[in-house]
mmCIF file of C-alpha atoms in Angstrom:
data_model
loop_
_atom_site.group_PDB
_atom_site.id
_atom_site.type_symbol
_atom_site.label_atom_id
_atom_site.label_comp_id
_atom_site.label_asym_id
_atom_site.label_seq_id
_atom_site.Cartn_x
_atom_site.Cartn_y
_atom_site.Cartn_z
ATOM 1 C CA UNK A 1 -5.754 -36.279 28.863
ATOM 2 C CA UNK A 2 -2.925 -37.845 30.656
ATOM 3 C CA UNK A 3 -2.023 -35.597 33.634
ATOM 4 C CA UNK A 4 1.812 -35.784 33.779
ATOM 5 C CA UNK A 5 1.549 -35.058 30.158
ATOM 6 C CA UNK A 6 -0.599 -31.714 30.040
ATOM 7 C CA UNK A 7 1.577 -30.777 32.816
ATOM 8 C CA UNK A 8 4.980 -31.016 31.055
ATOM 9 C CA UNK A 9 3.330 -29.755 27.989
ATOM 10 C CA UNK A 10 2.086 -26.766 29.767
ATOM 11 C CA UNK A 11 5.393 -25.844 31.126
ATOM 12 C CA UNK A 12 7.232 -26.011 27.724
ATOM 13 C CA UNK A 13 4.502 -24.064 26.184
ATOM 14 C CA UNK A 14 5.074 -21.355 28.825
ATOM 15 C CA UNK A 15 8.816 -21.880 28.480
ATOM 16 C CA UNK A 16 8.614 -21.214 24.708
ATOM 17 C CA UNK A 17 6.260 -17.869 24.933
ATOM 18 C CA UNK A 18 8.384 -16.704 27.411
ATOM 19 C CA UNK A 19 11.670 -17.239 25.630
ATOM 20 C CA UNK A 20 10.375 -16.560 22.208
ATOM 21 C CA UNK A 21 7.912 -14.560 19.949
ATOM 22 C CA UNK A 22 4.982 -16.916 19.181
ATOM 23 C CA UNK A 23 1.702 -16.490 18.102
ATOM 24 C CA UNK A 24 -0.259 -19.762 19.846
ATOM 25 C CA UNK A 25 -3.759 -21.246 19.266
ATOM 26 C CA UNK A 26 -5.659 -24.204 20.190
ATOM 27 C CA UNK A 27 -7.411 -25.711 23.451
ATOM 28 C CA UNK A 28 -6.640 -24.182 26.604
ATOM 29 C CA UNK A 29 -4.384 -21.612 25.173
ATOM 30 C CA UNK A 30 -5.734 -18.628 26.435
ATOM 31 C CA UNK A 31 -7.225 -19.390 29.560
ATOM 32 C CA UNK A 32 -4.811 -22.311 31.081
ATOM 33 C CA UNK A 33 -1.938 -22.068 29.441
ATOM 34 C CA UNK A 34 -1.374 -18.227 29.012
ATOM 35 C CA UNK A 35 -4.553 -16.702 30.595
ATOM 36 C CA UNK A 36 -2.450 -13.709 30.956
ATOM 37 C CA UNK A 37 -1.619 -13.142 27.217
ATOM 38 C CA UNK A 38 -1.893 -9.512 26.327
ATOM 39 C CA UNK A 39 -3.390 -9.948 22.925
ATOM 40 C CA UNK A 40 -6.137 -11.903 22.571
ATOM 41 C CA UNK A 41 -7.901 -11.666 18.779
ATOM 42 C CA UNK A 42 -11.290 -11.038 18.499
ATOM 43 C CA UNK A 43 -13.443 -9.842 15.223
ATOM 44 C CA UNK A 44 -16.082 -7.156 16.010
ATOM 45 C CA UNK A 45 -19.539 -7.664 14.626
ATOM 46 C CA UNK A 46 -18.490 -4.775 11.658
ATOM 47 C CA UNK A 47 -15.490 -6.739 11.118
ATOM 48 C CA UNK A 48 -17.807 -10.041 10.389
ATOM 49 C CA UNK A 49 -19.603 -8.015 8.254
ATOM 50 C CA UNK A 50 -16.842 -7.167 6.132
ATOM 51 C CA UNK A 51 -15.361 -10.729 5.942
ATOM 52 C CA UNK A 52 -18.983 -12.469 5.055
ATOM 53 C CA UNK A 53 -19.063 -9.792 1.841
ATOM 54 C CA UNK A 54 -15.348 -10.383 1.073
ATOM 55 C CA UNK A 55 -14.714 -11.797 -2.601
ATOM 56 C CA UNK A 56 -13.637 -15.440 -2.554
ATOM 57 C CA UNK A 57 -12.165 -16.687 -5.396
ATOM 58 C CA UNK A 58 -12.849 -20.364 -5.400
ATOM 59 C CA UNK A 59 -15.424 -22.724 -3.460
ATOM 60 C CA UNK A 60 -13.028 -23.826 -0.831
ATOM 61 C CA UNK A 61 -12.596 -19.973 -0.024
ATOM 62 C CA UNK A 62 -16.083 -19.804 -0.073
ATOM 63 C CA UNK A 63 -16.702 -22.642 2.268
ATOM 64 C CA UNK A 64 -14.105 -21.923 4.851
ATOM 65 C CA UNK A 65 -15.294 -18.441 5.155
ATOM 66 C CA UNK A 66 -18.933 -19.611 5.229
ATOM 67 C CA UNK A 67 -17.820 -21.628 8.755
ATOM 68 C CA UNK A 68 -15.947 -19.030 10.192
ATOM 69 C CA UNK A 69 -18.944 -17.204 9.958
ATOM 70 C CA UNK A 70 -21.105 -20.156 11.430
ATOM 71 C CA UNK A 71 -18.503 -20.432 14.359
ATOM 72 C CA UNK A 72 -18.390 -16.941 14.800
ATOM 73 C CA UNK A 73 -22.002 -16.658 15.490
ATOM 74 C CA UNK A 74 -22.552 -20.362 17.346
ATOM 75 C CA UNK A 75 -19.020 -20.421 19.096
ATOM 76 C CA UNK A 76 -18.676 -23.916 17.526
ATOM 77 C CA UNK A 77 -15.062 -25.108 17.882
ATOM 78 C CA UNK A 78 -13.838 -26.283 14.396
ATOM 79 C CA UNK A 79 -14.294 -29.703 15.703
ATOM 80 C CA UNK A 80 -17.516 -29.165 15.867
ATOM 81 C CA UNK A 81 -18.351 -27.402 12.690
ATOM 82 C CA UNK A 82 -16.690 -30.317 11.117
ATOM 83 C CA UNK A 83 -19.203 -32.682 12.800
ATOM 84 C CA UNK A 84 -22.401 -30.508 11.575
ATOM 85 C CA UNK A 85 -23.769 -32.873 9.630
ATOM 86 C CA UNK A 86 -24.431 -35.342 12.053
ATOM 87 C CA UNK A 87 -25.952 -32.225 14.428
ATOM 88 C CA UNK A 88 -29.725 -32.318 14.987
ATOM 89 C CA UNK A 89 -31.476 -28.740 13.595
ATOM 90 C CA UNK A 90 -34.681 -27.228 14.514
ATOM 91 C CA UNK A 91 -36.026 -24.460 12.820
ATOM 92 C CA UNK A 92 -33.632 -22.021 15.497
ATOM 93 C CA UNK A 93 -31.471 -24.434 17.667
ATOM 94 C CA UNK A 94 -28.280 -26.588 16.674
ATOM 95 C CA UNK A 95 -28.005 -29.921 19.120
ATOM 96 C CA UNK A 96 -24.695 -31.000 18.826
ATOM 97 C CA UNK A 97 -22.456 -33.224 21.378
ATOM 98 C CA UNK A 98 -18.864 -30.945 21.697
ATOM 99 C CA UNK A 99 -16.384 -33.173 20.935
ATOM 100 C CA UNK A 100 -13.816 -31.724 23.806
ATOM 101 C CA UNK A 101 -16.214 -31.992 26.828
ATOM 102 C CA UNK A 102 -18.683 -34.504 25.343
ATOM 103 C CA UNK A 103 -22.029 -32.495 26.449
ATOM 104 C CA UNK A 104 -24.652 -31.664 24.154
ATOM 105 C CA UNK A 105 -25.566 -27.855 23.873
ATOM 106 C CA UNK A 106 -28.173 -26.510 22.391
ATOM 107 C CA UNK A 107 -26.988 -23.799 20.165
ATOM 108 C CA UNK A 108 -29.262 -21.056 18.780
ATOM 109 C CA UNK A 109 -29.506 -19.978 14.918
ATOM 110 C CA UNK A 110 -29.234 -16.320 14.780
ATOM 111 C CA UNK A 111 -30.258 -14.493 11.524
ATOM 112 C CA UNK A 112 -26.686 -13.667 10.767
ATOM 113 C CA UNK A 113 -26.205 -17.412 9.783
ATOM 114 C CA UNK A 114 -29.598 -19.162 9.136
ATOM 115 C CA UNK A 115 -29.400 -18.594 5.302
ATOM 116 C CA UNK A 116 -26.199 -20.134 5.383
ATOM 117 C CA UNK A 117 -27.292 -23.077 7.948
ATOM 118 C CA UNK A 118 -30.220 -23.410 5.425
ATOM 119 C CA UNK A 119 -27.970 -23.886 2.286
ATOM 120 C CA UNK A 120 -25.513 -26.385 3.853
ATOM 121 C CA UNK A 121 -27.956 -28.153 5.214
ATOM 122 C CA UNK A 122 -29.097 -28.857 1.820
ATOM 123 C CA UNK A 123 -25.718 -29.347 0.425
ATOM 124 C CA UNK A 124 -24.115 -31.028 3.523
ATOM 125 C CA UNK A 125 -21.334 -29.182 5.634
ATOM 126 C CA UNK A 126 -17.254 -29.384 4.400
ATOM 127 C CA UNK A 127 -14.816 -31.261 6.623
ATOM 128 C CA UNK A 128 -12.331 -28.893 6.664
ATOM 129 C CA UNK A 129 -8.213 -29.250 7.442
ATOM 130 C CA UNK A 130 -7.500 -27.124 10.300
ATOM 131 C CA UNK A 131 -4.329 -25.788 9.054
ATOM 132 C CA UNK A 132 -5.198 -25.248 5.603
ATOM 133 C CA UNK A 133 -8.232 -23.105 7.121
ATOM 134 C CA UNK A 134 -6.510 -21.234 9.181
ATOM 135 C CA UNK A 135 -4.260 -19.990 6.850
ATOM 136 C CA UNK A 136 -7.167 -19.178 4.431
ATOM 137 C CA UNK A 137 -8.970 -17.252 6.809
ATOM 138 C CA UNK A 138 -6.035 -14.863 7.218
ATOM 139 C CA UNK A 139 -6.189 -14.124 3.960
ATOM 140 C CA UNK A 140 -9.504 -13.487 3.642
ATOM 141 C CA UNK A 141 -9.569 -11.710 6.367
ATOM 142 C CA UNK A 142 -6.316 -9.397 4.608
ATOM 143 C CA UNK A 143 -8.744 -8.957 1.310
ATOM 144 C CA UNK A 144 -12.188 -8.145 3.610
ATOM 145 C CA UNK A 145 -9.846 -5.176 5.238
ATOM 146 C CA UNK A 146 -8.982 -6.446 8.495
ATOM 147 C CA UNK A 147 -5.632 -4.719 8.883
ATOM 148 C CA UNK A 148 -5.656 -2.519 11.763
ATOM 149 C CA UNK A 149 -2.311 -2.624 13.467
ATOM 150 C CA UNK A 150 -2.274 -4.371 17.310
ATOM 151 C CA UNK A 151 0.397 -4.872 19.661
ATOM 152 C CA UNK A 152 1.997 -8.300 20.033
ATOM 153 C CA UNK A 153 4.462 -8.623 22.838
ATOM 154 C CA UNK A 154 7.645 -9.960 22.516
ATOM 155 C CA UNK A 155 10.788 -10.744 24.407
ATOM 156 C CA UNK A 156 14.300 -10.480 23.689
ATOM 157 C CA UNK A 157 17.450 -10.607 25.947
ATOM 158 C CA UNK A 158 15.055 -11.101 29.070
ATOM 159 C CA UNK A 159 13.209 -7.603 28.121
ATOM 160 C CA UNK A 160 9.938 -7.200 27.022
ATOM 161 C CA UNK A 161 8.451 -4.956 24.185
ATOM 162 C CA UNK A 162 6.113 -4.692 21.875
ATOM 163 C CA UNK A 163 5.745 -4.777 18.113
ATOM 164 C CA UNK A 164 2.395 -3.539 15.584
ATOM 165 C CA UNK A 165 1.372 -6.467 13.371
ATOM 166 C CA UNK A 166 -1.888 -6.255 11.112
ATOM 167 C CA UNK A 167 -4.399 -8.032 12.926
ATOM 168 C CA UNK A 168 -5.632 -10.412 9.753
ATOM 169 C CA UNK A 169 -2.278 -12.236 10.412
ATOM 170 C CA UNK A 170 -3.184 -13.069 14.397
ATOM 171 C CA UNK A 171 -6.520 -14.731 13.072
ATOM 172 C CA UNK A 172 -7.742 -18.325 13.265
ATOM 173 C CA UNK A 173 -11.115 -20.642 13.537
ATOM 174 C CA UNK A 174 -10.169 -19.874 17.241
ATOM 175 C CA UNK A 175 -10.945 -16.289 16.606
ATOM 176 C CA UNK A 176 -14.339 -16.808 15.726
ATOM 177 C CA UNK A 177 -14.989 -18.513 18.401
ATOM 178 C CA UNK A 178 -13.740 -15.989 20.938
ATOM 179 C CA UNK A 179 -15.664 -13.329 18.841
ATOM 180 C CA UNK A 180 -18.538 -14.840 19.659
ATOM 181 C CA UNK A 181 -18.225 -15.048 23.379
ATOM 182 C CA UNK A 182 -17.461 -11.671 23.575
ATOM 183 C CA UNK A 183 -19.733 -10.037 20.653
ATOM 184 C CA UNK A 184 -23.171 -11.896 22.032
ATOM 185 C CA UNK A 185 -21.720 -10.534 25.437
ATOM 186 C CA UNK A 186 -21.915 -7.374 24.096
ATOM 187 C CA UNK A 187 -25.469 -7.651 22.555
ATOM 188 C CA UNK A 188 -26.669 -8.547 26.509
ATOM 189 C CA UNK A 189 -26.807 -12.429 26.457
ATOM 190 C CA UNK A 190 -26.661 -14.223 29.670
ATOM 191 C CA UNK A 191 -22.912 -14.499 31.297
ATOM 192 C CA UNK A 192 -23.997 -18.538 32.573
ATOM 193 C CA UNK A 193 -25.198 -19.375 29.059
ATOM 194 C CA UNK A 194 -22.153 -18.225 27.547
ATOM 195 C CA UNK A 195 -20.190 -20.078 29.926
ATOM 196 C CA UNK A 196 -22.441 -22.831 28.573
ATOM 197 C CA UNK A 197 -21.371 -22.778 25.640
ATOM 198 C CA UNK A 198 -17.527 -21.559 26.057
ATOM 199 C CA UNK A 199 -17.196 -24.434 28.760
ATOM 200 C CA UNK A 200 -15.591 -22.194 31.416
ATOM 201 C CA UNK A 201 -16.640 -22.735 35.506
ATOM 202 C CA UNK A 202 -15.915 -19.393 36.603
ATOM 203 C CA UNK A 203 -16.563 -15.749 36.028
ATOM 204 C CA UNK A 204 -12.319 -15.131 35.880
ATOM 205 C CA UNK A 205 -11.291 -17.543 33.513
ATOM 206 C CA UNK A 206 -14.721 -16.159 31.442
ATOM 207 C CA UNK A 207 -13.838 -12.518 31.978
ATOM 208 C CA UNK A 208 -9.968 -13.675 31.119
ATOM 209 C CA UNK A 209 -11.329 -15.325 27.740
ATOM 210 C CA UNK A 210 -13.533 -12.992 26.288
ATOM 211 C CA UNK A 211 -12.134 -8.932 25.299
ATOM 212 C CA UNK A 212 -13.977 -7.356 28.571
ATOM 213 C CA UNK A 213 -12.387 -6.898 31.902
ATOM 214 C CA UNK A 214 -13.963 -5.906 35.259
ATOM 215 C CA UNK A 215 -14.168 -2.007 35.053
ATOM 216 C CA UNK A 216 -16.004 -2.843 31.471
ATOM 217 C CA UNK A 217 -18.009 -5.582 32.800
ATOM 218 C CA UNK A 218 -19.404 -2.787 35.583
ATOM 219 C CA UNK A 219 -19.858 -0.178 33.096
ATOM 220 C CA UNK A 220 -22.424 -2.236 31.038
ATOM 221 C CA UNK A 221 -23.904 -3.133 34.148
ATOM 222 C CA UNK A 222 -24.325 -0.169 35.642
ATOM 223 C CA UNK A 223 -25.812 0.737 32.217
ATOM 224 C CA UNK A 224 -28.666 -1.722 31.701
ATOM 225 C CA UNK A 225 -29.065 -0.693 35.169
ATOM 226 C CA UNK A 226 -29.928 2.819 33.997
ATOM 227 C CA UNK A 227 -31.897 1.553 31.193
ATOM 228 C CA UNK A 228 -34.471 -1.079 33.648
ATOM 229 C CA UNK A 229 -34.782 2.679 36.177
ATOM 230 C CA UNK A 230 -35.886 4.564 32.644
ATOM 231 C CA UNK A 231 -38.003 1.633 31.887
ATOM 232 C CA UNK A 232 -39.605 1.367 35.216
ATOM 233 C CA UNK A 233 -40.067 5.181 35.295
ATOM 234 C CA UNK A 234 -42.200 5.378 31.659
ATOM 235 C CA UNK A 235 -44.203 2.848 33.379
ATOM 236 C CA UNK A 236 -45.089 4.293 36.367
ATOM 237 C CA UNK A 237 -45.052 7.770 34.999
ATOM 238 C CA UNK A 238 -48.402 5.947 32.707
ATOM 239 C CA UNK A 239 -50.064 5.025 35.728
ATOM 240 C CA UNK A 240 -50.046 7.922 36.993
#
């Protein structure tokens, strides 16, 4: 990227959510651009479930929700799921250079997705158009039930308030990307390997990307806290 450029472009980014209601996604978005957003999409593992049984109606629907799945478990950009088929697979990692930062990371298959790594590895992986997949995924995402209402801010005449939208309509490939920060977050995984595989270099822009903040962050701590005393208790409580 050319410096001056991503500067400018930054401030007319900020200059348009300021001045306008916009719903924005791509790189950088939410933690350079507007790392302060107030609504920042993510899909909860029940919400996944709902979308992988939706019905699709033809095999481009069926494909584009099949990679939004894939990202949403692998955090994949859709960069990268369009370069799958030149990944290298082992029977539970993905090796794949990212495209943005040009490192290779070694990505692991969970179950939710290695039937569906498994087929397309057979069949090879689509190439799919961004926008065309974006807008599909919304829709899917309206058919799987995905409607709960969230705030979006917006401003008008220099004050700002807030309007309910059905959250299907704030989804994108970015989404499942973000859910999986957050969701594998949630099952326990390792904050630096995350970061790994987000590509953030500190614990704020991290905490600013995925849906946790501090006070949350310390109350799952303090948690698995509780649960290693319990365990270490049973244990010495068999000893003695």
């Amino acid at each position: 990227a050319i410096p001056a450029v991503r500067k400018y472009l930054f401030g007319t980014q900020q200059k348009i959510a300021a001045e306008n209601n916009v719903i924005m996604d791509g790189r950088d978005i939410g933690t350079t651009v507007l790392p302060f957003a107030t609504v920042k999409i993510y899909l909860t593992e029940r919400e996944l479930g709902r979308l992988k049984t939706v019905k699709t109606l033809n095999r481009s629907e069926g494909q584009i929700r099949d990679m939004f799945l894939i990202a949403s478990y692998t955090a994949l950009r859709i960069s990268d799921i369009n370069r799958l088929n030149s990944a290298t697979f082992s029977s539970d990692t993905i090796t794949i250079q990212q495209q943005k930062t040009k490192n290779n990371v070694y990505v692991p298959i969970l179950k939710e997705i290695a039937e569906l790594i498994g087929k397309y590895r057979q069949e090879s992986f689509p190439i799919l158009n961004v926008s065309s997949a974006n807008s599909c995924i919304k829709e899917l995402a309206r058919r799987a039930g995905i409607d709960n209402m969230v705030m979006i801010p917006e401003i008008r005449g220099g004050v700002k308030t807030f309007k309910k939208m059905p959250k299907y309509t704030q989804i994108s490939f970015h989404t499942a990307r973000r859910s999986c920060i957050t969701n594998l977050y949630r099952r326990g995984y390792n904050a630096n390997y995350l970061m790994s595989l987000s590509g953030h270099k500190s614990i704020a822009s991290f905490q600013r990307y995925i849906k946790s903040d501090a006070g949350e962050m310390s109350q799952e701590f303090i948690k698995e806290l509780k649960k290693n005393v319990m365990k270490l208790q049973i244990l010495l409580e068999k000893k003695s």
